[in-house]
Short mmCIF file of C-alpha atoms in Angstrom, two decimals:
data_model
loop_
_atom_site.label_atom_id
_atom_site.label_comp_id
_atom_site.label_asym_id
_atom_site.label_seq_id
_atom_site.Cartn_x
_atom_site.Cartn_y
_atom_site.Cartn_z
CA GLN A 2 0.13 0.09 0.94
CA GLN A 3 1.54 3.72 -1.63
CA GLY A 4 2.57 6.08 1.42
CA VAL A 5 1.50 3.21 4.48
CA THR A 6 4.92 2.58 6.39
CA ARG A 7 3.84 -1.10 8.09
CA TRP A 8 6.94 -2.21 10.11
CA ALA A 9 7.28 -5.45 13.18
CA MET A 10 10.22 -6.42 15.46
CA ALA A 11 12.50 -9.22 15.75
CA GLY A 12 14.49 -10.98 18.24
CA ARG A 13 15.11 -14.36 18.77
CA SER A 14 12.29 -14.13 21.76
CA ARG A 15 8.65 -14.14 21.60
CA ALA A 16 8.31 -13.46 25.44
CA LYS A 17 10.63 -10.21 25.42
CA LEU A 18 9.65 -9.05 21.81
CA GLU A 19 6.48 -8.68 23.90
CA GLU A 20 7.76 -7.03 26.48
CA VAL A 21 9.37 -4.61 24.73
CA ARG A 22 6.64 -3.93 23.00
CA ASP A 23 4.53 -3.31 25.94
CA LEU A 24 7.32 -1.12 27.47
CA ILE A 25 8.18 1.40 24.24
CA GLY A 26 4.40 1.57 23.80
CA ALA A 27 3.66 0.09 20.22
CA PRO A 28 0.61 -0.89 19.73
CA ALA A 29 -0.44 -4.41 21.31
CA ASP A 30 -0.55 -5.11 17.63
CA THR A 31 1.91 -4.75 16.22
CA PRO A 32 3.60 -8.14 14.06
CA LEU A 33 5.90 -9.85 15.38
CA VAL A 34 8.55 -12.25 14.04
CA VAL A 35 11.08 -14.84 16.77
CA ALA A 36 13.93 -14.88 14.30
CA ASP A 37 17.97 -15.84 15.52
CA ALA A 38 21.39 -15.10 13.51
CA ASP A 39 22.13 -19.09 14.08
CA ASP A 40 18.72 -19.84 12.46
CA PRO A 41 19.01 -19.46 8.64
CA ALA A 42 15.47 -20.36 7.73
CA SER A 43 13.91 -17.90 10.30
CA LEU A 44 16.66 -15.14 8.74
CA LYS A 45 15.25 -16.73 4.82
CA ALA A 46 11.24 -16.10 5.52
CA MET A 47 12.20 -12.58 7.83
CA ALA A 48 14.13 -11.05 5.25
CA GLU A 49 11.59 -12.51 2.20
CA SER A 50 8.47 -10.77 4.25
CA THR A 51 9.69 -7.40 4.09
CA GLY A 52 11.46 -4.57 2.02
CA VAL A 53 13.97 -3.10 4.38
CA VAL A 54 14.99 -4.81 8.01
CA LEU A 55 16.86 -2.42 10.21
CA THR A 56 19.38 -3.92 12.37
CA THR A 57 20.88 -2.82 16.16
CA VAL A 58 22.42 -6.92 16.98
CA GLY A 59 26.21 -6.52 16.67
CA PRO A 60 29.02 -7.28 17.02
CA TYR A 61 27.46 -7.42 13.56
CA GLN A 62 31.37 -9.20 12.40
CA LEU A 63 29.73 -12.12 15.39
CA TYR A 64 26.04 -11.77 14.60
CA GLY A 65 25.91 -9.96 11.30
CA ALA A 66 26.54 -11.99 8.21
CA PRO A 67 23.57 -14.47 8.25
CA LEU A 68 21.42 -11.62 8.23
CA ILE A 69 23.26 -9.86 5.30
CA ALA A 70 23.44 -12.55 3.14
CA ALA A 71 19.25 -13.52 3.59
CA CYS A 72 18.78 -9.53 2.50
CA VAL A 73 20.43 -9.67 -0.07
CA ALA A 74 19.27 -13.17 -1.18
CA ALA A 75 15.68 -11.88 -0.85
CA GLY A 76 16.15 -8.38 -2.99
CA THR A 77 15.59 -6.41 0.95
CA ALA A 78 17.65 -3.69 1.84
CA TYR A 79 19.22 -4.00 5.00
CA VAL A 80 20.38 -1.14 6.74
CA ASP A 81 22.93 -1.24 10.50
CA LEU A 82 24.44 1.30 12.45
CA CYS A 83 27.72 -1.15 11.99
CA GLY A 84 31.18 0.40 13.35
CA GLU A 85 33.64 -2.36 11.96
CA PRO A 86 35.10 -1.22 8.82
CA ALA A 87 36.68 -3.87 8.56
CA TRP A 88 33.97 -6.54 8.49
CA MET A 89 31.70 -3.91 6.31
CA ARG A 90 34.75 -4.22 3.68
CA HIS A 91 34.65 -7.49 3.64
CA MET A 92 30.87 -7.36 3.11
CA ILE A 93 30.60 -5.54 0.36
CA ASP A 94 33.49 -8.11 -1.50
CA ALA A 95 32.10 -10.78 0.09
CA HIS A 96 27.70 -9.50 -1.67
CA HIS A 97 27.94 -6.85 -4.26
CA ALA A 98 27.72 -8.72 -7.20
CA GLU A 99 24.77 -10.41 -6.19
CA ALA A 100 22.78 -7.42 -4.46
CA GLN A 101 23.19 -5.34 -7.31
CA ARG A 102 21.16 -8.44 -9.35
CA THR A 103 18.88 -8.89 -7.02
CA GLY A 104 18.47 -5.21 -6.19
CA ALA A 105 19.21 -5.39 -2.72
CA ARG A 106 21.12 -2.36 -0.55
CA ILE A 107 23.21 -2.78 2.13
CA VAL A 108 23.58 0.31 4.10
CA PHE A 109 25.92 0.51 7.14
CA SER A 110 26.61 2.06 9.72
CA CYS A 111 23.11 4.40 10.47
CA GLY A 112 23.90 5.03 14.19
CA PHE A 113 24.85 7.99 16.12
CA ASP A 114 28.27 9.07 14.47
CA SER A 115 26.34 9.04 10.72
CA ILE A 116 22.33 10.39 11.15
CA PRO A 117 23.69 13.75 13.43
CA PHE A 118 25.56 14.92 10.92
CA ASP A 119 23.74 13.61 8.42
CA LEU A 120 20.52 15.58 9.44
CA GLY A 121 22.44 18.60 10.60
CA VAL A 122 23.82 18.65 6.68
CA LEU A 123 20.49 18.32 5.07
CA THR A 124 19.18 20.84 7.52
CA LEU A 125 21.92 24.02 6.71
CA GLN A 126 21.60 22.91 3.29
CA GLU A 127 17.81 23.75 3.13
CA CYS A 128 18.53 26.77 4.65
CA ALA A 129 21.84 27.78 2.31
CA ARG A 130 19.38 26.91 -0.51
CA ALA A 131 16.64 29.64 0.49
CA LYS A 132 18.73 32.01 1.64
CA TYR A 133 21.16 31.95 -0.85
CA GLY A 134 19.43 30.09 -3.53
CA HIS A 135 21.77 27.25 -4.30
CA PRO A 136 23.46 24.71 -1.36
CA ALA A 137 26.71 25.21 -0.06
CA PRO A 138 29.71 23.63 -1.81
CA ARG A 139 31.06 22.28 1.28
CA VAL A 140 29.89 21.44 5.02
CA LYS A 141 33.17 20.32 7.57
CA GLY A 142 31.48 19.21 11.24
CA ARG A 143 33.19 19.19 14.64
CA VAL A 144 32.79 17.80 17.96
CA ARG A 145 33.87 19.07 20.79
CA ALA A 146 31.91 17.65 23.73
CA MET A 147 29.60 14.75 24.52
CA GLN A 148 28.27 13.02 27.55
CA GLY A 149 27.87 9.84 28.22
CA GLY A 150 29.85 6.40 27.20
CA PHE A 151 30.87 2.95 24.78
CA SER A 152 26.95 1.30 24.89
CA GLY A 153 27.92 -2.79 25.29
CA GLY A 154 27.36 -3.49 22.23
CA THR A 155 29.78 -1.06 21.21
CA ALA A 156 32.15 -2.53 23.61
CA ALA A 157 31.57 -6.10 22.19
CA SER A 158 32.58 -4.79 18.87
CA LEU A 159 35.69 -3.57 19.85
CA LYS A 160 36.29 -6.85 22.16
CA ALA A 161 35.54 -9.12 18.67
CA THR A 162 37.94 -6.56 16.86
#
């Protein structure tokens, strides 16, 4: 159905998915998909049932390859928030040709390192177009300070590297 966004939550445990769905206030009829990186058939079924899979399960070098393979085979877009460049290169080399054939798109690093800058540049370019009639030819960004630290997933990725 054009213009309608449908979504589902996926994970290894239906009980935990129900708990998280309720915790975030998602509608009770939000579809729940049980899928596990150690169960290729479950990943295949999930990838074949959707147009896009957004995953936040890392370390990707330990858990991500089977999901990318399932998405590429199904022609499904794969999106993550990976920050593991050597693994990303390996996945591109392994799956690029097949992804081109099936129409799958592999999009890495859609997390903290990317989103604030992408949105910042988008907003800046919209303002530049409105004020000057054209986008800025070059944009630089810097992080001066942050609060917080590594997430458990980031720490696990560093350890696995």
